[in-house]
Tab-separated table of N, CA and C in Angstrom:
chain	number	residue	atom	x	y	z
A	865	UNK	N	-41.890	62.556	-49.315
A	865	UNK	CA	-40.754	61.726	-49.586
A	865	UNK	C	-39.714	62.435	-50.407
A	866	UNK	N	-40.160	63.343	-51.243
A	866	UNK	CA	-38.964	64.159	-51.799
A	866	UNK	C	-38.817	63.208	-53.634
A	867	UNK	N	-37.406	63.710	-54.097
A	867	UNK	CA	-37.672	63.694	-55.471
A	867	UNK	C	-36.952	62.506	-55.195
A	868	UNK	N	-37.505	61.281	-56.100
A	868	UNK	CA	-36.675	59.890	-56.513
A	868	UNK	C	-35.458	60.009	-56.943
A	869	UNK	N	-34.102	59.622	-56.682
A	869	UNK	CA	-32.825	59.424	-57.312
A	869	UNK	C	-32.562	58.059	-57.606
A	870	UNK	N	-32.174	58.088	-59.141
A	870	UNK	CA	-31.640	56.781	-59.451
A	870	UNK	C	-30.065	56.478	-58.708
A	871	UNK	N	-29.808	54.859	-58.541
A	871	UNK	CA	-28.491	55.132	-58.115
A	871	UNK	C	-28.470	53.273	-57.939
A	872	UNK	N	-26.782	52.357	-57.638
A	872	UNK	CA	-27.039	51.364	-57.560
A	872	UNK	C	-27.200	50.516	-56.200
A	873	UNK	N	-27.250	49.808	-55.837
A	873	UNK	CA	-27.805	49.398	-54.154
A	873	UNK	C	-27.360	47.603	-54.567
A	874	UNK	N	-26.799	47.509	-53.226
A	874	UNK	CA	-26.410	46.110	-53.479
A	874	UNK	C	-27.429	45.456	-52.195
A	875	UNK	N	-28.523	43.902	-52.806
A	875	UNK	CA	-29.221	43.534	-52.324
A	875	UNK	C	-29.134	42.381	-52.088
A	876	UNK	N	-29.237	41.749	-50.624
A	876	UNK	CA	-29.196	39.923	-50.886
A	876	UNK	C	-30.399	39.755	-51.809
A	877	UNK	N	-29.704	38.552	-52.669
A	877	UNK	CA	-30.565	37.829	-53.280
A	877	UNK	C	-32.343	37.598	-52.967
A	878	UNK	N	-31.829	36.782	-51.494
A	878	UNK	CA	-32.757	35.836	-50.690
A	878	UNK	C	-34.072	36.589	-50.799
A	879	UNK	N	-34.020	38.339	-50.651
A	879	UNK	CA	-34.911	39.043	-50.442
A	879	UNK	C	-35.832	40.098	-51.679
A	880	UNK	N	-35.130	39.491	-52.654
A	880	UNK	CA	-35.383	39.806	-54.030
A	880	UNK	C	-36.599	39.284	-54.973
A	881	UNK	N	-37.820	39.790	-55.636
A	881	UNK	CA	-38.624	39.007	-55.955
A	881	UNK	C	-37.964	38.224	-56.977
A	882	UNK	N	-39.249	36.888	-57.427
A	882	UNK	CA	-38.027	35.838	-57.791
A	882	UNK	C	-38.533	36.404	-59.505
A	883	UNK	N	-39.110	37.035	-59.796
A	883	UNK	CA	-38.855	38.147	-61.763
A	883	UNK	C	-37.635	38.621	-61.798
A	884	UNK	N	-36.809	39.201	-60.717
A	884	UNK	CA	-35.610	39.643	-60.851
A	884	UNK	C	-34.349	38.360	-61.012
A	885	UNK	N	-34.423	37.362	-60.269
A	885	UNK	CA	-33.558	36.458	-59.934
A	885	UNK	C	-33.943	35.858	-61.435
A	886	UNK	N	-35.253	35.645	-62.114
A	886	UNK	CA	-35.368	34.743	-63.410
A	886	UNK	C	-34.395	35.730	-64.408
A	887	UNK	N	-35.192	36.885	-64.355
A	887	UNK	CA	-34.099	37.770	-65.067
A	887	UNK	C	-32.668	37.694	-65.639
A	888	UNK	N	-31.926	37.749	-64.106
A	888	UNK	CA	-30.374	37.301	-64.383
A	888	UNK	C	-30.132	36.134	-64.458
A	889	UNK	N	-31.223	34.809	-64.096
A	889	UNK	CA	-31.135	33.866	-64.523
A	889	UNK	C	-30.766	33.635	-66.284
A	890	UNK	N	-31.942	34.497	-66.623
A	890	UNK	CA	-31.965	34.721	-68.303
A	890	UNK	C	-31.278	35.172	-69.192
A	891	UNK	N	-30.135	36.322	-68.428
A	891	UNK	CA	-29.193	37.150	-68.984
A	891	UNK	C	-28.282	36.339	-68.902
A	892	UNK	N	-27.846	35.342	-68.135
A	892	UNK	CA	-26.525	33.987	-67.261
A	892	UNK	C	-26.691	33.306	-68.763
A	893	UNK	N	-28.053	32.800	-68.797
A	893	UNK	CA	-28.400	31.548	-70.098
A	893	UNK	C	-27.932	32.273	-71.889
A	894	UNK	N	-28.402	33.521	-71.930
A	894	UNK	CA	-27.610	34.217	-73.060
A	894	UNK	C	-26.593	34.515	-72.814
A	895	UNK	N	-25.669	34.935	-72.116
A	895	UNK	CA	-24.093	35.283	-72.040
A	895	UNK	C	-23.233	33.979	-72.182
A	896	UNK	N	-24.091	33.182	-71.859
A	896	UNK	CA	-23.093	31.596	-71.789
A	896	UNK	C	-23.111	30.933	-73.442
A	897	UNK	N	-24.461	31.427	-74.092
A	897	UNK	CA	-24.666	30.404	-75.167
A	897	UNK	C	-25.256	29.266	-75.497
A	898	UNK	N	-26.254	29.546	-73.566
A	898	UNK	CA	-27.018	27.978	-73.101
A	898	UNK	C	-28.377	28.577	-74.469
A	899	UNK	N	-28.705	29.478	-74.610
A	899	UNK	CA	-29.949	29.608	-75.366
A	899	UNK	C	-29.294	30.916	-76.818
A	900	UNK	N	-29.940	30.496	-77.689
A	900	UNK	CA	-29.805	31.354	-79.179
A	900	UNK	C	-30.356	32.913	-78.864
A	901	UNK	N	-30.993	32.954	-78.178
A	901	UNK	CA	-31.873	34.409	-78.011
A	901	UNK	C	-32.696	34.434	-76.994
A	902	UNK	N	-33.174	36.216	-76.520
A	902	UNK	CA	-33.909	36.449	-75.687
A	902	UNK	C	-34.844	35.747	-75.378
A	903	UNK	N	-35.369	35.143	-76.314
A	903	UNK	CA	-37.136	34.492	-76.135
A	903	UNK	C	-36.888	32.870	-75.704
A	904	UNK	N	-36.191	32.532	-76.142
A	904	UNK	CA	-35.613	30.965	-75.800
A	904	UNK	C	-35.386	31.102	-74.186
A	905	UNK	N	-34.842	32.270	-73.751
A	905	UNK	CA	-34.329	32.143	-72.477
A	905	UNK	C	-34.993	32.544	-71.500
A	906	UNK	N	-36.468	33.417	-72.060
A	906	UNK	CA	-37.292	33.591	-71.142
A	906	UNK	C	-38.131	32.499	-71.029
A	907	UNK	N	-38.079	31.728	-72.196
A	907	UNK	CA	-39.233	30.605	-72.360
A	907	UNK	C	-38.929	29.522	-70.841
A	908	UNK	N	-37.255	29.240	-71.038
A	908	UNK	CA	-36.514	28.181	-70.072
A	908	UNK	C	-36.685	29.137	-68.664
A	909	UNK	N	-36.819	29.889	-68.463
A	909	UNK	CA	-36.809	30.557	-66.858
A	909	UNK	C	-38.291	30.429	-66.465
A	910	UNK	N	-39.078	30.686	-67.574
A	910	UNK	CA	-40.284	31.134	-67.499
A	910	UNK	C	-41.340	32.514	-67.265
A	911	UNK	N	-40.748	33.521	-67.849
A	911	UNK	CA	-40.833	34.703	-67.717
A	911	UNK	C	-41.078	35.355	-68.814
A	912	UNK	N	-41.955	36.002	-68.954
A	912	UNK	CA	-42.595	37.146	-70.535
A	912	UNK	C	-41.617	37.784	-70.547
A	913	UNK	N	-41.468	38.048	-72.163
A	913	UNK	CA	-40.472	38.708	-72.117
A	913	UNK	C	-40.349	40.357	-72.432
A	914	UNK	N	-41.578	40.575	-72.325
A	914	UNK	CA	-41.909	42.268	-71.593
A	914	UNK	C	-41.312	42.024	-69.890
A	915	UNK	N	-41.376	40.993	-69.056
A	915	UNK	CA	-41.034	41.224	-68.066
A	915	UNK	C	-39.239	41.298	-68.267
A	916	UNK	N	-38.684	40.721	-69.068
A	916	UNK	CA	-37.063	40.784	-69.562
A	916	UNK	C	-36.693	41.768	-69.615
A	917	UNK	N	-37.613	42.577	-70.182
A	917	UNK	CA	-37.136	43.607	-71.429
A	917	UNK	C	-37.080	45.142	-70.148
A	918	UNK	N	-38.164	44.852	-69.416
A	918	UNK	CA	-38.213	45.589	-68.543
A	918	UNK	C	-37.454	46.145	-67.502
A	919	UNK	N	-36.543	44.609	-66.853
A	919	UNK	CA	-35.600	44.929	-66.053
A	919	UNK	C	-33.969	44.103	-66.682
A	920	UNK	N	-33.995	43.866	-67.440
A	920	UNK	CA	-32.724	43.504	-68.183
A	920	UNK	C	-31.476	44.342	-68.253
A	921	UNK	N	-31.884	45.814	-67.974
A	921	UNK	CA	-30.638	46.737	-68.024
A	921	UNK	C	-30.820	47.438	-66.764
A	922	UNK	N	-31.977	46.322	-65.971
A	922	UNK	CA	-31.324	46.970	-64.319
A	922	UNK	C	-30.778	46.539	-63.578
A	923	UNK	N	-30.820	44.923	-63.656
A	923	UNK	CA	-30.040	43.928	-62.845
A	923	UNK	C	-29.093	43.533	-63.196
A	924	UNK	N	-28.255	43.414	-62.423
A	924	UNK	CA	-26.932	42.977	-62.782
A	924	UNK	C	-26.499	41.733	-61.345
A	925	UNK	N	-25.542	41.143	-62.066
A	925	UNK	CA	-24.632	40.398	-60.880
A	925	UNK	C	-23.807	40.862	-60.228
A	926	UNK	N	-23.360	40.596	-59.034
A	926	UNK	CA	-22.167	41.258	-58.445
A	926	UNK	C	-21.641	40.624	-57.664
A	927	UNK	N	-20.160	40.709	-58.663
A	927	UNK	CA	-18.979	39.680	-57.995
A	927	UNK	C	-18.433	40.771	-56.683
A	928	UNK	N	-18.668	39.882	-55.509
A	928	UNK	CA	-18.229	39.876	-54.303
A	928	UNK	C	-16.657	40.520	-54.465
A	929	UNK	N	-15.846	41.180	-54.244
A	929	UNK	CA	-14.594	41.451	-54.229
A	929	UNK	C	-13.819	40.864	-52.514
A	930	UNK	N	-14.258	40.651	-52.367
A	930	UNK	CA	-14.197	40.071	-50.613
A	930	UNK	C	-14.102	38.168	-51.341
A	931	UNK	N	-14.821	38.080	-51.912
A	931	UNK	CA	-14.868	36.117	-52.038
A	931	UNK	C	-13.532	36.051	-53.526
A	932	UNK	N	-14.260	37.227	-54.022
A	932	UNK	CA	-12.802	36.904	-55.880
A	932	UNK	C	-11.993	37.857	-55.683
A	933	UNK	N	-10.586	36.882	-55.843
A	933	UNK	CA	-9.563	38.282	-55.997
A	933	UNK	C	-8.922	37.614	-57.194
A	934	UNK	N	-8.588	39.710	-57.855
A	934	UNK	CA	-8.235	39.370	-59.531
A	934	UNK	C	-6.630	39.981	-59.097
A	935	UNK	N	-5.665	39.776	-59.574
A	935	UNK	CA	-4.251	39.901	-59.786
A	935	UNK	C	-3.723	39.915	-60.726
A	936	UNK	N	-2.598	40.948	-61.270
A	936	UNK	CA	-1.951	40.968	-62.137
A	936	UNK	C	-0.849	40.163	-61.571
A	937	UNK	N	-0.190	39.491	-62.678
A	937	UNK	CA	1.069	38.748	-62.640
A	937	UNK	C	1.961	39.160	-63.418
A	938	UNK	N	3.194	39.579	-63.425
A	938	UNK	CA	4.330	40.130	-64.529
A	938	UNK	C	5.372	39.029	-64.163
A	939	UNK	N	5.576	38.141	-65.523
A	939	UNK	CA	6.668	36.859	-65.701
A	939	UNK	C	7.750	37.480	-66.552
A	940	UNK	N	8.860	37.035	-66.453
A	940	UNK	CA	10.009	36.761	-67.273
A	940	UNK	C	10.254	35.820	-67.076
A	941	UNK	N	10.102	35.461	-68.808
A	941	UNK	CA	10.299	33.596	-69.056
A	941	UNK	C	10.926	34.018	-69.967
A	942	UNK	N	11.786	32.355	-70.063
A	942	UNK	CA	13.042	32.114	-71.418
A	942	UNK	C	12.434	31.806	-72.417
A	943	UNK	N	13.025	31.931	-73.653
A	943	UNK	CA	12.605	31.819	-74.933
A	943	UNK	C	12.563	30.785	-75.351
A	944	UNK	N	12.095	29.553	-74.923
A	944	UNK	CA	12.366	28.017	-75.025
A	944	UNK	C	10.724	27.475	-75.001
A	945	UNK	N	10.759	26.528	-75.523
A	945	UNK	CA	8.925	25.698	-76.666
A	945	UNK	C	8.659	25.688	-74.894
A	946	UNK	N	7.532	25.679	-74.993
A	946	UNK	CA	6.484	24.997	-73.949
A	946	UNK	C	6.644	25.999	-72.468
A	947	UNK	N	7.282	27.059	-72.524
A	947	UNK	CA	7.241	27.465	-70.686
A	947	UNK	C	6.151	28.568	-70.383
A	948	UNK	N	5.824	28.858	-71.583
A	948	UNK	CA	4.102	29.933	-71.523
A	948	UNK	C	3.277	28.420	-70.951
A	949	UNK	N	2.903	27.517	-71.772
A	949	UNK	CA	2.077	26.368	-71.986
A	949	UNK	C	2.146	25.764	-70.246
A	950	UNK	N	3.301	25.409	-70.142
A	950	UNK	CA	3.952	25.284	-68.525
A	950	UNK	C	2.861	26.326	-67.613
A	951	UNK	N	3.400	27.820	-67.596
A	951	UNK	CA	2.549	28.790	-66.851
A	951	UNK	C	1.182	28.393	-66.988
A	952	UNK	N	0.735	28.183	-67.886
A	952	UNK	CA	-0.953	27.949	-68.117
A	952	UNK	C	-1.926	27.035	-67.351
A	953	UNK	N	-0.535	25.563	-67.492
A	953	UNK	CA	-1.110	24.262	-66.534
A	953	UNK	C	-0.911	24.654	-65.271
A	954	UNK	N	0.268	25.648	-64.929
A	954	UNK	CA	0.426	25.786	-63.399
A	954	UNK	C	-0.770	26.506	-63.091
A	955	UNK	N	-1.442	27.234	-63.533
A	955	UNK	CA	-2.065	28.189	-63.176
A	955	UNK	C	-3.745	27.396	-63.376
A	956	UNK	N	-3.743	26.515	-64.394
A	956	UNK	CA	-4.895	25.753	-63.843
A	956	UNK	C	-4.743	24.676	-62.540
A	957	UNK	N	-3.497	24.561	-62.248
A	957	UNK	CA	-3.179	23.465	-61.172
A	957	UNK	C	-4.133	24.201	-60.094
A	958	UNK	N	-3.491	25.498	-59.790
A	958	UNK	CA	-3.577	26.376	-58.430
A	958	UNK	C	-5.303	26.941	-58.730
A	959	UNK	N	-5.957	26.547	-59.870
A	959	UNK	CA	-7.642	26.671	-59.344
A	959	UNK	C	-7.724	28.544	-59.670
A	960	UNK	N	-6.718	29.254	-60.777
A	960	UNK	CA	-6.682	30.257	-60.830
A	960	UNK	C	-7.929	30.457	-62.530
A	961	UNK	N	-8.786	31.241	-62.579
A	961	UNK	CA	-9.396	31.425	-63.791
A	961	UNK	C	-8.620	32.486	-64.497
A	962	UNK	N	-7.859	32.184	-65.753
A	962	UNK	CA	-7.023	33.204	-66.368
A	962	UNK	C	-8.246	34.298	-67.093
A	963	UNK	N	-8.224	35.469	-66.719
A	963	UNK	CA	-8.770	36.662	-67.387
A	963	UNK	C	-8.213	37.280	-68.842
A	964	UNK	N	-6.793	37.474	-68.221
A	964	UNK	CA	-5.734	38.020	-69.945
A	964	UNK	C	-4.007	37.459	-69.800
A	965	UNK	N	-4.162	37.568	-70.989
A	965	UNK	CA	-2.592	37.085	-70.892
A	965	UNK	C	-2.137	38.171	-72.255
A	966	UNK	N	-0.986	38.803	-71.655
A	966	UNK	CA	-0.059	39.692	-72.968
A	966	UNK	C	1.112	39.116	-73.334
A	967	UNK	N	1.536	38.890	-74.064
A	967	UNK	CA	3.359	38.687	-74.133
A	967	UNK	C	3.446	39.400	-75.031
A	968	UNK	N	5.080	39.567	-75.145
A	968	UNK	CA	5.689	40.415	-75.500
A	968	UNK	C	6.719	39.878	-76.416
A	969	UNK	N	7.404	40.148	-77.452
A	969	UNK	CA	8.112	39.270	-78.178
A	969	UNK	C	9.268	39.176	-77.389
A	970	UNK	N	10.185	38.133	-77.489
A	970	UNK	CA	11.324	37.815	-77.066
A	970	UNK	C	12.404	38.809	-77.490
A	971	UNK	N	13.315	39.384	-76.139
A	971	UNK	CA	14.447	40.210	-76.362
A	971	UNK	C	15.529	39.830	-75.749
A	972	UNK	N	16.626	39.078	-76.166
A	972	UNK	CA	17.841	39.069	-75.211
A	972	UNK	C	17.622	37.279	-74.774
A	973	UNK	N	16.716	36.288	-75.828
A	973	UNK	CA	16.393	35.300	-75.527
A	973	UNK	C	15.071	35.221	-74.500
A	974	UNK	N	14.568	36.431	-73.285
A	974	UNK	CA	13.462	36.447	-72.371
A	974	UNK	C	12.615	37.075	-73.410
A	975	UNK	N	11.178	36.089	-72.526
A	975	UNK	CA	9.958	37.393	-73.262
A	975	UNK	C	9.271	37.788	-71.933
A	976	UNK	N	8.467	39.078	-71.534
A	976	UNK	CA	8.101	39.260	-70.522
A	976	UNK	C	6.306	38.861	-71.008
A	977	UNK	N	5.691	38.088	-70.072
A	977	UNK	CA	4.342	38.163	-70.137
A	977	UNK	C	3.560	38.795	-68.860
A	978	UNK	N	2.287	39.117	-68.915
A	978	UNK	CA	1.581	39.785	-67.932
A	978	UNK	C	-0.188	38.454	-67.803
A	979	UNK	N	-0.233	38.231	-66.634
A	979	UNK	CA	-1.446	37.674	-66.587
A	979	UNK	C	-2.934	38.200	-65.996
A	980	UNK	N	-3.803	38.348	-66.037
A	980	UNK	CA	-4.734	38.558	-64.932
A	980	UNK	C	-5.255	37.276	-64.663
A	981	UNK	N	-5.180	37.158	-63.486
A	981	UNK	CA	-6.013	35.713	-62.636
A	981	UNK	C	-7.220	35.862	-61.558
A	982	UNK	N	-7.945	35.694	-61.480
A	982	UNK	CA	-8.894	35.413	-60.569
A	982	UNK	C	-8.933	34.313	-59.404
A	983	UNK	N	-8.707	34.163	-58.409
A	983	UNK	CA	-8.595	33.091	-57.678
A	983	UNK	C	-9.294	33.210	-56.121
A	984	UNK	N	-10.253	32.185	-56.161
A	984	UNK	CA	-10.787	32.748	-54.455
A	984	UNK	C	-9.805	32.810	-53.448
A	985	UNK	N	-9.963	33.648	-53.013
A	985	UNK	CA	-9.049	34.035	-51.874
A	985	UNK	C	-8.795	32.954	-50.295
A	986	UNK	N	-9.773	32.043	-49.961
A	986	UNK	CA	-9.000	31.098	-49.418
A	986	UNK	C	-8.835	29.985	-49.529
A	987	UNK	N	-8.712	30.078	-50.915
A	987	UNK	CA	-8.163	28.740	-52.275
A	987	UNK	C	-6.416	29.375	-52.093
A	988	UNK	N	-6.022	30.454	-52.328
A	988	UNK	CA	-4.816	30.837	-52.463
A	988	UNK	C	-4.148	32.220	-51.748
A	989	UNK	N	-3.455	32.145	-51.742
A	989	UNK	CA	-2.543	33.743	-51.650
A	989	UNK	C	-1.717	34.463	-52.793
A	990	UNK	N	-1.330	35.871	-52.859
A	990	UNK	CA	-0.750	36.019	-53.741
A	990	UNK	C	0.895	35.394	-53.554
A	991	UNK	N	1.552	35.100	-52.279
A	991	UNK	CA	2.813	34.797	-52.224
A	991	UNK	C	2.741	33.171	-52.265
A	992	UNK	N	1.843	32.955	-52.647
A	992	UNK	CA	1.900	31.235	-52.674
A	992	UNK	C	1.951	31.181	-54.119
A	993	UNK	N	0.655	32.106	-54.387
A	993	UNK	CA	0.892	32.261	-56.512
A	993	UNK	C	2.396	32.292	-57.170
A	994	UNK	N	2.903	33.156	-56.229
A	994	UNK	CA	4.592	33.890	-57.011
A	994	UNK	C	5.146	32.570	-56.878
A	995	UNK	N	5.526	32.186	-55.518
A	995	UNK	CA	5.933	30.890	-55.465
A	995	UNK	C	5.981	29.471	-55.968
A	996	UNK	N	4.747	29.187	-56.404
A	996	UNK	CA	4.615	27.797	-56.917
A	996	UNK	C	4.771	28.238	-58.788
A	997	UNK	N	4.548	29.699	-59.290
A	997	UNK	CA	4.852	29.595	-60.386
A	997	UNK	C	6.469	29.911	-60.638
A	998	UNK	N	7.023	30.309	-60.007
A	998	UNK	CA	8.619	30.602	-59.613
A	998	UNK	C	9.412	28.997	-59.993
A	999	UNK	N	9.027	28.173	-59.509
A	999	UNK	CA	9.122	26.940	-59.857
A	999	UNK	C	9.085	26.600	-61.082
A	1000	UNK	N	8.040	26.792	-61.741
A	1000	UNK	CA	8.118	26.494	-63.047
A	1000	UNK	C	9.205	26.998	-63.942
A	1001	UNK	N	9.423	25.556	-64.736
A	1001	UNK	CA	10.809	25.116	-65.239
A	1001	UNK	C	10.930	26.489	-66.051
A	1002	UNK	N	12.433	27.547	-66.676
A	1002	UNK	CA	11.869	28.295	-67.702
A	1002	UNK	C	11.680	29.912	-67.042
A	1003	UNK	N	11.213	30.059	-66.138
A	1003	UNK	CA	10.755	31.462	-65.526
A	1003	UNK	C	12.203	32.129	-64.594
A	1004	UNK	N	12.240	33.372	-65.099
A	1004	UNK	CA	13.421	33.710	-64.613
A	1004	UNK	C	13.061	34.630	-63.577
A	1005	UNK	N	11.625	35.390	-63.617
A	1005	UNK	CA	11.035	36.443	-62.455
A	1005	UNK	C	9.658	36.273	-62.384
A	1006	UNK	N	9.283	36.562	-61.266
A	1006	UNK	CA	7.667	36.576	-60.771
A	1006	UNK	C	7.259	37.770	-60.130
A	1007	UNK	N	6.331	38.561	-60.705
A	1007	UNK	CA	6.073	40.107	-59.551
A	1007	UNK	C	4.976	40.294	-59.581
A	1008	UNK	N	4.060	40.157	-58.102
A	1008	UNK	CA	2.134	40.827	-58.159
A	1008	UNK	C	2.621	42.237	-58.552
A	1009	UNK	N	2.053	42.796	-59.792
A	1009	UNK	CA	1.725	43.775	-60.113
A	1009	UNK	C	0.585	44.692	-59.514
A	1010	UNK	N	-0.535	44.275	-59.478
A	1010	UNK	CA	-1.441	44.507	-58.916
A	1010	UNK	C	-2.397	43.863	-58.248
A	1011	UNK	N	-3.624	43.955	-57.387
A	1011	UNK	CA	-4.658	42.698	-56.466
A	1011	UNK	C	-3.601	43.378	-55.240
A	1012	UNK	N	-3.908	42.187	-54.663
A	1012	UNK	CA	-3.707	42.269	-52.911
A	1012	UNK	C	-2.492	41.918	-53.055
């Protein structure tokens, strides 16, 4: 067979023993804050936690890039109360999960902000994004920076 190479391999689930699936089950329950610590969260999966400890820094999740698409957004908005706050609700309207938001201080009355969004892809488009936030009261430019 020759010499073993480590390396990463993307696997359906379905075909995965189910120590691995409790695993990232267990790592899901600590990253969220559902459990205080390792042992709490092997207790709720049901898994020793020599078996945790074992594969904890081999499994990982993996977001589909085909089902999530992430996008940068670059706004110029006016310097007036509430049109960031505005962008925010629009952007929970459209089912988008905000990643980052930068702004920039106000120059010339505009401030420019930058977003990253996440949004499943046939939940939205990026020219439907520009569009329905273009609308919003306050915004003087809309540009995909980056994503599709």
């Amino acid at each position: 067979m020759g010499e073993k190479k480590s390396g990463l391999v993307v696997v359906n689930s379905e075909v995965l023993p189910d120590i691995v699936l409790k695993v990232l089950a267990a790592k899901r329950m600590k990253a969220r804050g559902e459990v205080a610590n390792s042992s709490q969260a092997c207790r709720a999966v049901g898994i020793s936690r020599s078996a945790y400890y074992k594969y904890k820094d081999s499994v990982f999740n993996y977001e589909e890039r085909l089902a999530n698409n992430i996008v940068s957004v670059y706004c110029i908005l006016r310097d007036e109360k509430g049109v960031l706050s505005s962008i925010i609700s629009k952007l929970y309207e459209l089912n988008t999960n905000i990643l980052t938001i930068n702004q920039n201080i106000p120059i010339d009355s505009v401030a420019t902000v930058t977003f990253s969004v996440r949004f499943e892809r046939d939940a939205l488009n990026t020219a439907e994004l520009t569009k329905e936030l273009a609308k919003v009261s306050g915004v003087v430019e809309v540009k995909i920076i980056s994503g599709e």
